[in-house]
Every structure is written in C-alpha cells, then in structure tokens.
Coordinates of C-alpha atoms in Angstrom, one line a residue:
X46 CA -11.1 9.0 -10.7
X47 CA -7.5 9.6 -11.7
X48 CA -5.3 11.7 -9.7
X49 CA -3.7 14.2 -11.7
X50 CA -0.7 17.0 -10.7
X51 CA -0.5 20.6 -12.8
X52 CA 2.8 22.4 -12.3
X53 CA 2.6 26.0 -13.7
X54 CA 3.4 29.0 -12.2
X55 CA 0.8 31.2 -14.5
X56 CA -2.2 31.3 -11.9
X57 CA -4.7 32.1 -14.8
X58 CA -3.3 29.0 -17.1
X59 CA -2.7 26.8 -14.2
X60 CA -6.9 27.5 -12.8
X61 CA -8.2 27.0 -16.3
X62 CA -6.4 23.5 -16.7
X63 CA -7.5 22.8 -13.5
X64 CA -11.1 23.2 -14.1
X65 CA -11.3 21.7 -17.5
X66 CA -10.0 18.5 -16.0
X67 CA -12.3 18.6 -13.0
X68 CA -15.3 18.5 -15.6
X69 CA -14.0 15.4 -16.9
X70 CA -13.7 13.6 -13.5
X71 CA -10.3 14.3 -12.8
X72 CA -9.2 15.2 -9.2
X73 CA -6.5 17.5 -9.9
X74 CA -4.0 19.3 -7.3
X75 CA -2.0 22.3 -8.3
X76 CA 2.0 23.7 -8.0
X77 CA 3.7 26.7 -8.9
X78 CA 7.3 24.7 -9.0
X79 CA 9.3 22.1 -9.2
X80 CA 9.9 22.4 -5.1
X81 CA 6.5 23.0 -4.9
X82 CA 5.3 19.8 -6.3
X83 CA 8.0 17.6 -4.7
X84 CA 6.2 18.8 -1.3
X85 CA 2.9 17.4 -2.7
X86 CA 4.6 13.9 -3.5
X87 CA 4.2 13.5 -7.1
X88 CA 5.2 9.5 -7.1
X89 CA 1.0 9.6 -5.4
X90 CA -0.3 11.0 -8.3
X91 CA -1.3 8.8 -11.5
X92 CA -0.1 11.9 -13.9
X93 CA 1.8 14.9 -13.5
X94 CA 1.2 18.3 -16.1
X95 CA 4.0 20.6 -15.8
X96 CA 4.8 23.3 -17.8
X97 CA 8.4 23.6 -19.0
X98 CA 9.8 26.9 -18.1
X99 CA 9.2 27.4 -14.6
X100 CA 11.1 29.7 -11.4
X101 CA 13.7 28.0 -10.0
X102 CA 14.1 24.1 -11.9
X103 CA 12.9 23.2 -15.2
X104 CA 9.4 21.2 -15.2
X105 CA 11.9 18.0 -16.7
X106 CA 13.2 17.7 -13.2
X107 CA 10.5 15.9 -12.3
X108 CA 10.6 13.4 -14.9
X109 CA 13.4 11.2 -12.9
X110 CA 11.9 12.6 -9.6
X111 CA 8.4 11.5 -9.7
X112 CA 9.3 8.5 -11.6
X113 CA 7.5 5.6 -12.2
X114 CA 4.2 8.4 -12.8
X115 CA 4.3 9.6 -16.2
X116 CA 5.7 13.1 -16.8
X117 CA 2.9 15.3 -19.6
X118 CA 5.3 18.5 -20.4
X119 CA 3.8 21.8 -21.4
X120 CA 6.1 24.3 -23.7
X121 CA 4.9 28.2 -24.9
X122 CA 8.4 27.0 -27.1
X123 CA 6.7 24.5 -29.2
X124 CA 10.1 24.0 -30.9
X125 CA 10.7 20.6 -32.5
X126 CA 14.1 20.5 -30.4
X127 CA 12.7 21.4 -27.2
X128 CA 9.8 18.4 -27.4
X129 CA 12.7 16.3 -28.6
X130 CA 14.8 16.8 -25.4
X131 CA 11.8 16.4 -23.0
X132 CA 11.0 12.8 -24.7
X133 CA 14.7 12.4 -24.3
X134 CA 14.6 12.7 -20.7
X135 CA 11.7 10.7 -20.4
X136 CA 8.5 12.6 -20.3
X137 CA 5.7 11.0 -22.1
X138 CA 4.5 13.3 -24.1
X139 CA 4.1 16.7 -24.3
X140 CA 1.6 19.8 -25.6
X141 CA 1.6 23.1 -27.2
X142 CA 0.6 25.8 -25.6
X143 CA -1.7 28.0 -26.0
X144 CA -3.1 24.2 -26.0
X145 CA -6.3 22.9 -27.9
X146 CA -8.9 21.5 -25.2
X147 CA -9.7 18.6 -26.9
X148 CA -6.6 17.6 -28.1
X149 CA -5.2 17.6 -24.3
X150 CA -7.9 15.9 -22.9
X151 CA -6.9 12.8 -25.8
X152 CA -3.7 13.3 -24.5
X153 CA -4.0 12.6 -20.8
X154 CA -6.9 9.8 -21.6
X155 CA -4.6 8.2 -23.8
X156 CA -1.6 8.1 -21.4
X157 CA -3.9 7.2 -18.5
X158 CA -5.3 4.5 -20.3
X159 CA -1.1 3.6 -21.4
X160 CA -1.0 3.2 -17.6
X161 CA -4.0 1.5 -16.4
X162 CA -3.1 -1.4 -19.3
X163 CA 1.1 -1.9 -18.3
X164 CA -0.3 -4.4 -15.6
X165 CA 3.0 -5.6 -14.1
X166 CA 3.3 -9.2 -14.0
X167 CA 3.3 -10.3 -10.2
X168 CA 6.9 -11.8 -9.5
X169 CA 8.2 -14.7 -8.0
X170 CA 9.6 -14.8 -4.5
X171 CA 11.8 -17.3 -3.3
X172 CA 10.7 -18.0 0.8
X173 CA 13.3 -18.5 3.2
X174 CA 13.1 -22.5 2.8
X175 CA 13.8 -22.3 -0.6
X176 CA 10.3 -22.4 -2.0
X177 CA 9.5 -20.5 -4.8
X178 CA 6.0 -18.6 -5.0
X179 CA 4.6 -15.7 -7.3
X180 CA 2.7 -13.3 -5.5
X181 CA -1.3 -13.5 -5.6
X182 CA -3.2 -11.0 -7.0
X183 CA -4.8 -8.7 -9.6
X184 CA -6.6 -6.3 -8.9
X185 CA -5.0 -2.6 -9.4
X186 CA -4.0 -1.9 -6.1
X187 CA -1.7 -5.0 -6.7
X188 CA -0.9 -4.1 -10.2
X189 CA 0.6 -1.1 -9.1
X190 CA 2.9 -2.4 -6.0
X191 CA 3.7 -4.8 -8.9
X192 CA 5.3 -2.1 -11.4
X193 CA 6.8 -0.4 -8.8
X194 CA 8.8 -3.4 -7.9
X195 CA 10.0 -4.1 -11.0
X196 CA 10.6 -0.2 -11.7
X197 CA 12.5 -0.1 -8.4
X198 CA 14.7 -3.1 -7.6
X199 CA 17.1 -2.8 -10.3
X200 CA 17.5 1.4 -9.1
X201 CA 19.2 0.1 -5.5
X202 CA 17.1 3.3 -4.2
X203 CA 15.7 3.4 -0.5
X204 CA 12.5 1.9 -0.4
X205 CA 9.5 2.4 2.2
X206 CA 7.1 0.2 2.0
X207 CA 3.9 1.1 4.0
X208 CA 0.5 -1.4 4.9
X209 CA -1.4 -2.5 7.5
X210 CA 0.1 -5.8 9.7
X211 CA -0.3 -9.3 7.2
X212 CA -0.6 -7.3 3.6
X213 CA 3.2 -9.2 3.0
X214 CA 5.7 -6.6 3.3
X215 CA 8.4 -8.7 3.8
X216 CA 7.5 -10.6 0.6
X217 CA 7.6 -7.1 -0.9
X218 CA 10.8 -6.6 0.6
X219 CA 12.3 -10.7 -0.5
X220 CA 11.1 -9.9 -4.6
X221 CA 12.7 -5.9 -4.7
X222 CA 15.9 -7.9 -3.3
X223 CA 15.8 -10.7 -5.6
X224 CA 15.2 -8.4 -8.4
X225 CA 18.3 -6.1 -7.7
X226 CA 21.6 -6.5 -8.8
X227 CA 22.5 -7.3 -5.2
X228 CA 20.3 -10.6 -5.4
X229 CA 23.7 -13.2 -4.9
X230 CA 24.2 -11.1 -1.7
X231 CA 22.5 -11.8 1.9
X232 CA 19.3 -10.2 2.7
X233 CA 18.9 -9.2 6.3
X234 CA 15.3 -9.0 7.9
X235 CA 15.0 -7.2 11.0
X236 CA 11.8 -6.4 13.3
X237 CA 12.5 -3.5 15.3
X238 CA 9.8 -4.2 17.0
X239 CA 10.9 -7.7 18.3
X240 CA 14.0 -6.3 19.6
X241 CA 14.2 -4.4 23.2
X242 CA 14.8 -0.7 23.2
X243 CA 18.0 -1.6 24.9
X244 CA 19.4 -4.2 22.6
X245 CA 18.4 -2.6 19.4
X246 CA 21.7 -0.2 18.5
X247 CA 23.8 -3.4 19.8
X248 CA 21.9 -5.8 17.5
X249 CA 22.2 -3.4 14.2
X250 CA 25.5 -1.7 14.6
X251 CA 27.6 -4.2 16.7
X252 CA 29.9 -3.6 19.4
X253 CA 33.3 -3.5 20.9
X254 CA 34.0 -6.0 24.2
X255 CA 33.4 -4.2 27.4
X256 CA 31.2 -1.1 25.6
X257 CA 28.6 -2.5 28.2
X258 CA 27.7 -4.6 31.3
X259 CA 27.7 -7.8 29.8
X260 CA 29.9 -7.1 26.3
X261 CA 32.1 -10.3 27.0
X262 CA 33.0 -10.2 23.7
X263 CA 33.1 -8.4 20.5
X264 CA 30.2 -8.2 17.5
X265 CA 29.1 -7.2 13.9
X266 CA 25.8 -5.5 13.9
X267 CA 23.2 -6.9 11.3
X268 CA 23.8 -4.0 9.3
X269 CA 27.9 -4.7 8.9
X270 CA 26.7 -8.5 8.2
X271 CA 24.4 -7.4 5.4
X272 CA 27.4 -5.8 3.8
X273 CA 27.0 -5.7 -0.5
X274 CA 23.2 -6.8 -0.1
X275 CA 20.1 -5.5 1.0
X276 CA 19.1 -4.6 5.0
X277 CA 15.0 -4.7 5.8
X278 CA 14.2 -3.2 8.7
X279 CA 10.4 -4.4 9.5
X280 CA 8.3 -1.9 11.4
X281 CA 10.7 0.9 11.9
X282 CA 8.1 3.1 13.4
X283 CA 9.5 2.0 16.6
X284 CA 13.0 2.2 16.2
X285 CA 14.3 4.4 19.1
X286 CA 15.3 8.3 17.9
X287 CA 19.6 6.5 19.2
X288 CA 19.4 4.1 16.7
X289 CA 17.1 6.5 13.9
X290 CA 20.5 9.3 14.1
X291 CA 23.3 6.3 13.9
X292 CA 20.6 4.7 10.5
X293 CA 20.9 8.5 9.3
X294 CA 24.6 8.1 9.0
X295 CA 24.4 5.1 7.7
X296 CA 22.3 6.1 4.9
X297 CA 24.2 9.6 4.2
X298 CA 27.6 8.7 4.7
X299 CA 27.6 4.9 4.3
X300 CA 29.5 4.8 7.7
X301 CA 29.1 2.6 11.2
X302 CA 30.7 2.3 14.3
X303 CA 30.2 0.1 16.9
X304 CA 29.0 1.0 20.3
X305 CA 31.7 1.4 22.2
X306 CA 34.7 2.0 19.4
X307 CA 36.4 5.1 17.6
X308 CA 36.8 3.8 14.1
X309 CA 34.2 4.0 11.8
X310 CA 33.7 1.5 8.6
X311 CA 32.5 2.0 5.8
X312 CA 29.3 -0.3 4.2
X313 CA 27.4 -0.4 1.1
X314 CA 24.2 -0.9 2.2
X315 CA 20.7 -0.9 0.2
X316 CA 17.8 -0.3 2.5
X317 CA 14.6 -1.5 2.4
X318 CA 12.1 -0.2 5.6
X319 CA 8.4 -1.3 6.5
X320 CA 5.7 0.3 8.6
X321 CA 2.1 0.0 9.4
X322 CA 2.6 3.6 11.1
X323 CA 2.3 7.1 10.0
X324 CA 6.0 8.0 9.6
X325 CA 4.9 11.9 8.9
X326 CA 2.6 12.3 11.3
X327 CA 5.1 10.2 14.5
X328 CA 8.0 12.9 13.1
X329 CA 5.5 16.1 13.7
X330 CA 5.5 14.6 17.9
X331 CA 8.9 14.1 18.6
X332 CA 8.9 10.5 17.7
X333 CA 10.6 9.7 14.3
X334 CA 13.4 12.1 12.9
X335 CA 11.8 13.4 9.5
X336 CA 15.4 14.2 8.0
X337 CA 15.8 9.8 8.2
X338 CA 11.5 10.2 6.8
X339 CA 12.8 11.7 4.2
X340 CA 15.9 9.7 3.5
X341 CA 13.8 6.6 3.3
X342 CA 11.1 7.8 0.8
X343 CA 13.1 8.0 -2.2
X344 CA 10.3 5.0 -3.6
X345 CA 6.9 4.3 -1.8
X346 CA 5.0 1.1 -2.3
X347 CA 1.4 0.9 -0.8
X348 CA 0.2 -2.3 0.0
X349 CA -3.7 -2.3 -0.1
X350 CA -5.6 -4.1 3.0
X351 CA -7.0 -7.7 2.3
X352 CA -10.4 -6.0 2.4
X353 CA -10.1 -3.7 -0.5
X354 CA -8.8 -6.3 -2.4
X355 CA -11.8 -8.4 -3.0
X356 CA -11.0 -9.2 -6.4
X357 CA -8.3 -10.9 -5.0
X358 CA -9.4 -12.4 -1.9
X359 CA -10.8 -15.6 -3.0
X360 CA -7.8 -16.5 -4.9
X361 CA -5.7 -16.1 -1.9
X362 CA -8.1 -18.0 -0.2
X363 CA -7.7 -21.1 -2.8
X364 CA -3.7 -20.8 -3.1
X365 CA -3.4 -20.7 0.5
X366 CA -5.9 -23.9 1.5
X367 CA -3.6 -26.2 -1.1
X368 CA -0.8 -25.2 1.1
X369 CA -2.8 -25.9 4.0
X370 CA -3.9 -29.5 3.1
X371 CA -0.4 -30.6 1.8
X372 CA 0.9 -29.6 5.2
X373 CA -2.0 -31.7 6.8
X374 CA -2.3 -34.4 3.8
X375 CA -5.8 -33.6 3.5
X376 CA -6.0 -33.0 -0.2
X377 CA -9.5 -33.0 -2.0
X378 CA -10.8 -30.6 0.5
X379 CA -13.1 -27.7 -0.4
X380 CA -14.5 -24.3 0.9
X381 CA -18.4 -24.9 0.7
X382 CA -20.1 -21.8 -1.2
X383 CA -21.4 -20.0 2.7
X384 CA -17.4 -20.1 3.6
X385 CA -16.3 -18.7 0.3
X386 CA -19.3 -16.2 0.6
X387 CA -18.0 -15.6 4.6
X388 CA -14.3 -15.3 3.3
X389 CA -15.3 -12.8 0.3
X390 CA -17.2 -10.6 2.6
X391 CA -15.3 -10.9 6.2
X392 CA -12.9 -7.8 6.8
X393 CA -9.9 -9.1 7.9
X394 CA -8.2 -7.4 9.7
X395 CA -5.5 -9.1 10.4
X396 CA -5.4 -9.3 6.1
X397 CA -3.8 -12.4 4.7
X398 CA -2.5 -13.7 7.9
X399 CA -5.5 -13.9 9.3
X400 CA -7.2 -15.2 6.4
X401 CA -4.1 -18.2 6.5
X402 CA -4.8 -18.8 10.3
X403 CA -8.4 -19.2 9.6
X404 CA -8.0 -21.6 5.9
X405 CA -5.4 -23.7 8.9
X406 CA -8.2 -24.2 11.0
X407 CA -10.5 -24.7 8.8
X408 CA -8.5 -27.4 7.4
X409 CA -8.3 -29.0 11.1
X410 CA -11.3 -29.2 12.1
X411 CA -13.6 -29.8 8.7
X412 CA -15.0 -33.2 9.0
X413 CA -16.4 -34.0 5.5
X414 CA -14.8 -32.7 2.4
X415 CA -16.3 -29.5 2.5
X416 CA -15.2 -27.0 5.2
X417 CA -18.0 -24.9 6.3
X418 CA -17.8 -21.4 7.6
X419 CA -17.9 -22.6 11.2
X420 CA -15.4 -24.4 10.3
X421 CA -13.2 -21.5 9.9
X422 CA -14.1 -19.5 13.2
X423 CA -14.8 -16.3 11.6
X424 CA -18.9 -16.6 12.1
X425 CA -18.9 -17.6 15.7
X426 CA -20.0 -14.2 17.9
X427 CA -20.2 -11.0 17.4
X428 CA -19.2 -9.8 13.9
X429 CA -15.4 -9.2 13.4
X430 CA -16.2 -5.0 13.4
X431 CA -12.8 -2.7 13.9
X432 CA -14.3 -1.0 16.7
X433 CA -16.7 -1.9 19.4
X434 CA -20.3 -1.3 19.3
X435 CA -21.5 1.1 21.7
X436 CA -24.1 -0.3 24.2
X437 CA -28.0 0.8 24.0
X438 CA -26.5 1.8 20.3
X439 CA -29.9 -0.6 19.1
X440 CA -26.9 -3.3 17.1
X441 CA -29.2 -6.7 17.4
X442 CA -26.7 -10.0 18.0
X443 CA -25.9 -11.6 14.9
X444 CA -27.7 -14.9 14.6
X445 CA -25.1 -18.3 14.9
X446 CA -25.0 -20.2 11.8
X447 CA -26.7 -23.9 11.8
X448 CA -25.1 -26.7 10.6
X449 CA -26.7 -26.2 6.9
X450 CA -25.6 -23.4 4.3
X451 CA -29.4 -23.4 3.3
X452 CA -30.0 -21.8 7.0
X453 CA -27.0 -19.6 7.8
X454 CA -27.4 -16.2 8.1
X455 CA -24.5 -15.0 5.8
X456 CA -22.6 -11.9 6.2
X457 CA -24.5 -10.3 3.2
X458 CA -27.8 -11.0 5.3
X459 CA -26.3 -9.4 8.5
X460 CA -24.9 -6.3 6.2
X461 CA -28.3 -5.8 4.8
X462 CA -29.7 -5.8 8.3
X463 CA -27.1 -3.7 9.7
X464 CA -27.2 -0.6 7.0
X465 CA -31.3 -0.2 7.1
X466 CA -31.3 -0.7 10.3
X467 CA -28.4 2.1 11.1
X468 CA -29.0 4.1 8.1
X469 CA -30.9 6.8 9.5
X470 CA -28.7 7.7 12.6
X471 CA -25.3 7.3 10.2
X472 CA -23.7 9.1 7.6
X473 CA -22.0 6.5 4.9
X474 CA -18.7 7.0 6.2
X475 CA -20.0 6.1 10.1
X476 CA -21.7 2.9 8.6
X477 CA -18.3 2.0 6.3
X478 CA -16.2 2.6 9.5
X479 CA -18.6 0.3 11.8
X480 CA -18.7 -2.4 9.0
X481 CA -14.9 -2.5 8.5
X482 CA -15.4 -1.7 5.0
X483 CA -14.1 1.9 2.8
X484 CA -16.8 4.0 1.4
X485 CA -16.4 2.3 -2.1
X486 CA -17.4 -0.8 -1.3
X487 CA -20.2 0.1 0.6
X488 CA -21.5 1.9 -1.8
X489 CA -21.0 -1.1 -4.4
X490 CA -22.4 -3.9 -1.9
X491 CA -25.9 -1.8 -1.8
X492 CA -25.6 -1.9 -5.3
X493 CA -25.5 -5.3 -5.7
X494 CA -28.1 -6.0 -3.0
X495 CA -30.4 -3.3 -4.0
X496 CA -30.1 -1.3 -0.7
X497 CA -31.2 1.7 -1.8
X498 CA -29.6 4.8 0.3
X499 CA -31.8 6.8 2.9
X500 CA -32.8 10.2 1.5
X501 CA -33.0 12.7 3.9
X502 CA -35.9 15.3 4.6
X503 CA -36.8 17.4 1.8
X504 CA -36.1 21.0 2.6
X505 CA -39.2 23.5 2.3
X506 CA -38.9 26.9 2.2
X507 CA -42.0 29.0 4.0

C-alpha cells in the first residue's frame, strides 16, 4: 500500500482526492500548506500531491524539501508556462485541474511504479582494514536506504540515520562518506555511548591545559580532528543535553571552543548521526534538545530489522559464512537445509550481528561439512521471543532438536504449534509481538502453511 501526501488548502478538493485514492488502496494523509506538510514529514511518504497556489509558500517548495519523494503538482492555471517551471524545478509531473479521475489515477500509478523500478544499486564500502565490500541485500526496504544514499552523499546534508542495534549504520554512515565529495578527507566514528558522561564534551570539542583536574596538557576534540570530512556520531540518543547545545553550535554556526578557552574556531564539518532511539519522543521528556532533532533531520535513512528482511537474510547468511571459514580455513563448509530453515525463520534480534556471531560459531564447532542448526546455538532452549512468556500463560517448552534434520522440530513446526495453540486468547498483533515477527509476515507465514485464522463468534441478533 503506497503512502501518499495531498497538499491543498480547498477542503472540498482536497476530501474528494482523498477518497478516490483510498478506493484504490492508497493510504493517503492530508495538508492545507506547505508548513503544514513539512510537520507531516514528507521525505516518509512514497508520493506527495500538492496543489500549486497555496497560503503562505508555493506547492514547488516542496519539490527540493521532500526530496528524494517525487513531487505530483496540481494547477487551476493549466498554462503551458506554469507546467514548464514546475518540471523545471523538479516536480515529476503535474495535472489539470478540474482533473479527470482516470487520468490521475495513471498518473500516480505510473510514477509509483517509476519509483518502485529505480532500484538503487547497493554500493561498495571500503572497511576500516581496507577491504572493500558491497552491501547485501534486495529487498525494498534496502532498495530504498540504497537511493537515499546515493541521492544524499554528494548533498553534504545532515544525515540521521535510524535502526535497531546490528542493521549496519556505520556501514551506512562509511558508503554516504565515500560517496561525498569529502571522501579524500578523514571520517571520524564516535559512540557516544562508549564514552562517560564526564569525558564526552572533552573527547568531541577538546580542551585547553588546566580546564580540569587532570588537563596536563592541551587537546583537539574529534570534531576539530575531522576538520574538511565527515564526523559520525553513533548512538547520539545518549549524548548529554552539555554536549547536544555545544553540537547545536557546531551545526548552526560551524563554530567550537574548547573547554576551558575563550576563542572559538571555525570548522567545516559534515555530520552524519545514528540512533536506535526515538529522538522525538526522548525531546518531548527533557532528554534530547529538538531544535539539534531538527537540525539533524535534513535526510532520514531507515534501516529495516534483519527480520523483515527475509528476502535478504539467507544471502547475508552465505556472504557472511565465506568470511567466516577464510578466517578459520575451513572452506567447503555448508549450512544443512534445517540451519538455513532455522536462520530464515529465527528473529534476530540482535540483526546481522547476531546472525555473524552465530555463522562464527557455527563455523567452530561444526564437525562434518555441514553445520547443523545446533551447530549455530540459536535452537538450544526456549525460543529467541522479544519478551518473556508469562508463567501459567499454557506456552508448552519447545522440543530440542536431535542430531538428524529428518527429526528436528523446526521453527516453522513450533510457529504452527504456537499460533493454534494461542490463537483464541490473542489478537494478530499479540501473537506477531510474542513471535518476534510484524503483522505482515505473520499473516504471510499462515499463508504458506495453511494456518487458517480463527474466526470469532458469529453475532446473532434476538
């Protein structure tokens, strides 16, 4: 279901679009203005609508500004000149109104479809040690992080970059910097989370001898030392709300000063931040400043978790155990078909770390030249679940595997047994959340094992 944005300040117009969409399976969200859609995030949207005359900005403000989704344009001045100006600017098409039904809906289909088939190509990385690697994966979750690389590396904007622990933001964070034209420059990675609360302004901005107890001498700050190139700063959630006003300045006025001196310097600085945290929600409590929120998410890229990638996940899986035997000198060994099956459907969550840490074990300890899922350390216990079972909840122990793939209980036997057993006291989205798993792909695994859902009680009426 596409996600599509109307901007039009005619309520009648604007409600009529609106519902001719939804009845072609289009989840649509609505804006009178340009400042009106901006709150809404456009850049989340796979298409914005926006009329061209509207209070306040012009509907082509938000070609740049919700950039890389494609900007549809709307004009009651159907003027050659004025079409000619929005595709000018960058919008990707635009209609006539009082428009014709049909011909809109070929419109957005066809620039939806334009989208869905621009698959970026995933680019290469070049790892610390000086290995080169391209990034793994297809599916469109990926597809996307993809084009909004390339679309946003050569911009030198400020770039947030949001997932779960193990997705790879820093490799997200190496391929924007050696895409940029700051790529010959040094790229700084920071985790603010590695650093103590009491170090972390020293560490960043540097600082004169004597600012402190124990400043024997004087120092540059990681963000002086990534002068001309690009500064990541790994889980910023927990930066303290010290160092989040001296990064403000940083990022406004392209200043620092060291703790401890008068004189300020100036730096040219791109910035590249991570999280695994809601930034939004930690500003709304006092924790994270949301004038720096904002100045961070000029560009969002959203890396998908491991488990919603399952296109994907066996690839991974493949690239990641020929790494793992060169490092051994195993090569020539395999994943039998019950680990590939245990791999496909675990639900990692620790993502593609995990899923390395468990290919590195299972390259250890495999005996033959198959490794099995024991092997791997995924099946032993209780099922990997992301929260705990409650006790009397009825949950029976999942069975150990044997030593044969002809007798293991797979994963897709103890999903089966979980959902009919738990079906009738759950709603989908308790069983999804128990199994680890989104809504989707519980709904396609019962289709692919014929689980057919629970109907309820047919209502009478007396």
């Amino acid at each position: 279901m596409s996600r599509i944005l109307i901007v039009e300040d005619e309520a009648i117009i604007r409600s009529a679009l609106k519902r001719l969409l939804e009845r072609h399976d289009h989840q649509v969200s609505e804006a009178g203005s340009v400042a009106e859609a901006l709150s809404l995030e456009p850049q989340g949207f796979d298409l914005v609508i926006s009329d061209l005359r509207l209070p306040g900005e012009p509907g082509t403000d938000l070609i740049a500004r919700a950039a890389p989704v494609p900007v549809l344009i709307m004009t009651s001045y159907a003027s050659m000149r004025s079409a000619v100006e929005a595709l000018k600017l960058g919008a990707v098409d635009y209609v006539a109104k009082p428009f014709d039904h049909d011909e809109l809906l070929e419109t957005v289909a066809r620039v939806l479809h334009q989208q869905a088939t621009q698959q970026g190509e995933p680019p290469d990385v070049t790892e610390p040690g000086g290995t080169r690697q391209t990034m793994i994966g297809n599916c469109p979750a990926m597809q996307v992080v993809y084009t909004r690389i390339r679309k946003s590396a050569p911009a030198d904007v400020t770039v947030l970059v949001q997932g779960e622990s193990g997705t790879g933001k820093e490799l997200v964070a190496r391929a924007l910097h050696q895409q940029s034209r700051r790529a010959s420059a040094p790229l700084i990675c920071v985790n603010c989370a590695a650093i103590p609360e009491t170090l972390i302004e020293s560490e960043l901005f540097g600082h004169e001898k004597g600012a402190f107890t124990g400043a024997s001498a004087s120092r540059t700050g990681l963000v002086e030392a990534a002068d001309g190139g690009t500064l990541f700063l790994d889980e910023i959630g927990e930066l303290p709300l010290d160092a989040q006003a001296r990064l403000l300045r940083v990022l406004q006025e392209g200043e620092i000063r060291k703790i401890g001196s008068v004189e300020t310097r100036h730096v040219d600085v791109r910035l590249i931040a991570a999280t695994h945290r809601d930034l939004r929600g930690l500003s709304k409590t006092g924790e994270f400043r949301l004038d720096l929120y904002y100045r961070l998410n000029v560009m969002q890229i959203d890396l998908p978790p491991l488990r919603e990638r399952e296109d994907d996940i066996l690839q991974i899986a493949d690239v990641l155990l020929e790494k793992a035997c060169r490092r051994h000198e195993r090569e020539g060994l395999r994943l039998s078909r019950a680990a590939r099956r245990t791999i496909r459907d675990y639900p990692w969550p620790g993502n593609v770390r995990e899923l390395e840490n468990a290919l590195e074990r299972g390259v250890i300890l495999a005996e033959g030249h198959l490794i099995h899922p024991d092997d791997l350390g995924l099946a032993a216990g209780p099922r990997p679940l992301p929260e705990p079972v409650a006790e009397g909840s009825g949950l029976a122990a999942p069975v150990e595997p044997e030593a044969t793939e002809e007798e293991d209980l797979s994963l897709e036997d103890y999903f089966q047994h979980f959902v009919l057993e738990h079906q009738d006291q759950m709603s989908e989205t308790e069983l999804a959340q128990k199994l680890g798993i989104s809504r989707k792909c519980l709904w396609e695994r019962r289709q692919r094992l014929g689980i057919p859902r629970k109907k309820g009680p047919r209502r009478t009426t007396g």
